[in-house]
Amino acid sequence: PQLDKMVWQPFKEDSLALFVVGREHTEAELRAFRDSTGFTFPLVADSSRQLYSVFASQYIPRNVLLDRNGIIVYQSAGYEEQEFKKMVSIIKTLLQVTS
């Protein structure tokens, strides 16, 4: 819920490209998940772990931030409030958001 509330909703109009990857899930499963949760961010199916394997070999959730040049500028695994706040701060910096 924090991702939708603190990242997607406030920054979706600020050139943010966000992809939430459903590792080992189909598009139909992800649609059902979105319908049941009310999340609005984009969901991408990765039923064969092909995309996941580019960025990780274990641990979910994973957060990976890429800059406009496709360079990884931040990564984390799991959820910790301080790490999430750090990620949001980096997003603001990358998007040059002042609020």
Short mmCIF file of C-alpha atoms in Angstrom, two decimals:
data_model
loop_
_atom_site.label_atom_id
_atom_site.label_comp_id
_atom_site.label_asym_id
_atom_site.label_seq_id
_atom_site.Cartn_x
_atom_site.Cartn_y
_atom_site.Cartn_z
CA PRO A 1 0.00 0.00 0.00
CA GLN A 2 2.87 2.41 0.72
CA LEU A 3 4.14 2.11 -2.85
CA ASP A 4 0.80 3.17 -4.29
CA LYS A 5 0.24 5.91 -1.71
CA MET A 6 3.74 7.38 -1.37
CA VAL A 7 5.30 6.76 -4.79
CA TRP A 8 2.84 6.07 -7.58
CA GLN A 9 0.06 8.52 -6.72
CA PRO A 10 2.24 11.57 -5.98
CA PHE A 11 4.80 11.07 -8.78
CA LYS A 12 2.99 9.38 -11.67
CA GLU A 13 2.61 12.72 -13.44
CA ASP A 14 6.30 13.63 -12.92
CA SER A 15 7.84 11.35 -15.57
CA LEU A 16 8.01 8.40 -13.18
CA ALA A 17 8.02 5.01 -14.85
CA LEU A 18 7.03 2.40 -12.29
CA PHE A 19 6.83 -1.32 -12.95
CA VAL A 20 5.69 -3.66 -10.23
CA VAL A 21 6.73 -7.15 -11.27
CA GLY A 22 4.69 -10.16 -10.25
CA ARG A 23 7.33 -12.88 -10.06
CA GLU A 24 5.85 -16.26 -11.03
CA HIS A 25 2.41 -14.72 -11.68
CA THR A 26 0.31 -14.45 -14.81
CA GLU A 27 -1.43 -11.35 -16.13
CA ALA A 28 -4.79 -12.78 -15.05
CA GLU A 29 -3.52 -13.33 -11.50
CA LEU A 30 -2.19 -9.79 -11.36
CA ARG A 31 -5.48 -8.32 -12.63
CA ALA A 32 -7.33 -10.21 -9.90
CA PHE A 33 -4.81 -8.96 -7.34
CA ARG A 34 -5.21 -5.35 -8.48
CA ASP A 35 -9.00 -5.69 -8.40
CA SER A 36 -8.94 -7.08 -4.87
CA THR A 37 -6.50 -4.50 -3.48
CA GLY A 38 -7.49 -1.37 -5.38
CA PHE A 39 -3.86 -0.63 -6.28
CA THR A 40 -3.46 1.61 -9.31
CA PHE A 41 0.21 1.16 -10.22
CA PRO A 42 1.19 -0.86 -13.32
CA LEU A 43 1.71 -4.58 -12.78
CA VAL A 44 3.91 -6.68 -15.06
CA ALA A 45 3.67 -10.47 -15.15
CA ASP A 46 6.95 -12.40 -14.93
CA SER A 47 5.70 -15.97 -14.77
CA SER A 48 9.04 -17.45 -15.85
CA ARG A 49 11.22 -15.19 -13.63
CA GLN A 50 12.97 -13.87 -16.72
CA LEU A 51 12.84 -10.20 -15.67
CA TYR A 52 13.42 -10.97 -12.00
CA SER A 53 16.60 -12.89 -12.84
CA VAL A 54 18.13 -9.76 -14.40
CA PHE A 55 18.04 -7.95 -11.05
CA ALA A 56 18.03 -10.66 -8.38
CA SER A 57 18.47 -14.29 -7.48
CA GLN A 58 16.58 -14.24 -4.18
CA TYR A 59 14.52 -12.07 -1.84
CA ILE A 60 11.33 -10.20 -2.55
CA PRO A 61 10.13 -7.55 -2.59
CA ARG A 62 13.01 -5.87 -4.38
CA ASN A 63 13.20 -2.20 -5.15
CA VAL A 64 15.43 -1.09 -7.98
CA LEU A 65 15.67 2.55 -9.08
CA LEU A 66 17.10 3.39 -12.46
CA ASP A 67 17.98 6.91 -13.52
CA ARG A 68 17.01 8.37 -16.89
CA ASN A 69 20.07 6.70 -18.43
CA GLY A 70 19.12 3.23 -17.18
CA ILE A 71 21.82 3.20 -14.49
CA ILE A 72 20.89 1.51 -11.20
CA VAL A 73 21.07 4.22 -8.52
CA TYR A 74 19.42 2.40 -5.63
CA GLN A 75 18.48 -1.15 -4.62
CA SER A 76 16.89 -2.69 -1.56
CA ALA A 77 15.25 -5.94 -0.56
CA GLY A 78 12.34 -6.37 1.78
CA TYR A 79 10.52 -3.52 3.45
CA GLU A 80 11.87 -1.31 6.21
CA GLU A 81 10.32 2.10 6.82
CA GLN A 82 13.66 3.96 6.81
CA GLU A 83 14.80 2.29 3.59
CA PHE A 84 11.46 3.10 1.95
CA LYS A 85 11.76 6.76 3.00
CA LYS A 86 15.28 6.83 1.58
CA MET A 87 13.97 5.44 -1.71
CA VAL A 88 11.21 8.06 -1.85
CA SER A 89 13.79 10.78 -1.20
CA ILE A 90 15.96 9.51 -4.06
CA ILE A 91 12.92 9.43 -6.36
CA LYS A 92 12.18 13.07 -5.48
CA THR A 93 15.78 13.98 -6.26
CA LEU A 94 15.77 12.11 -9.57
CA LEU A 95 12.48 13.73 -10.59
CA GLN A 96 13.59 17.10 -9.17
CA VAL A 97 10.44 17.32 -7.02
CA THR A 98 10.73 20.01 -4.36
CA SER A 99 7.81 19.13 -2.07
#
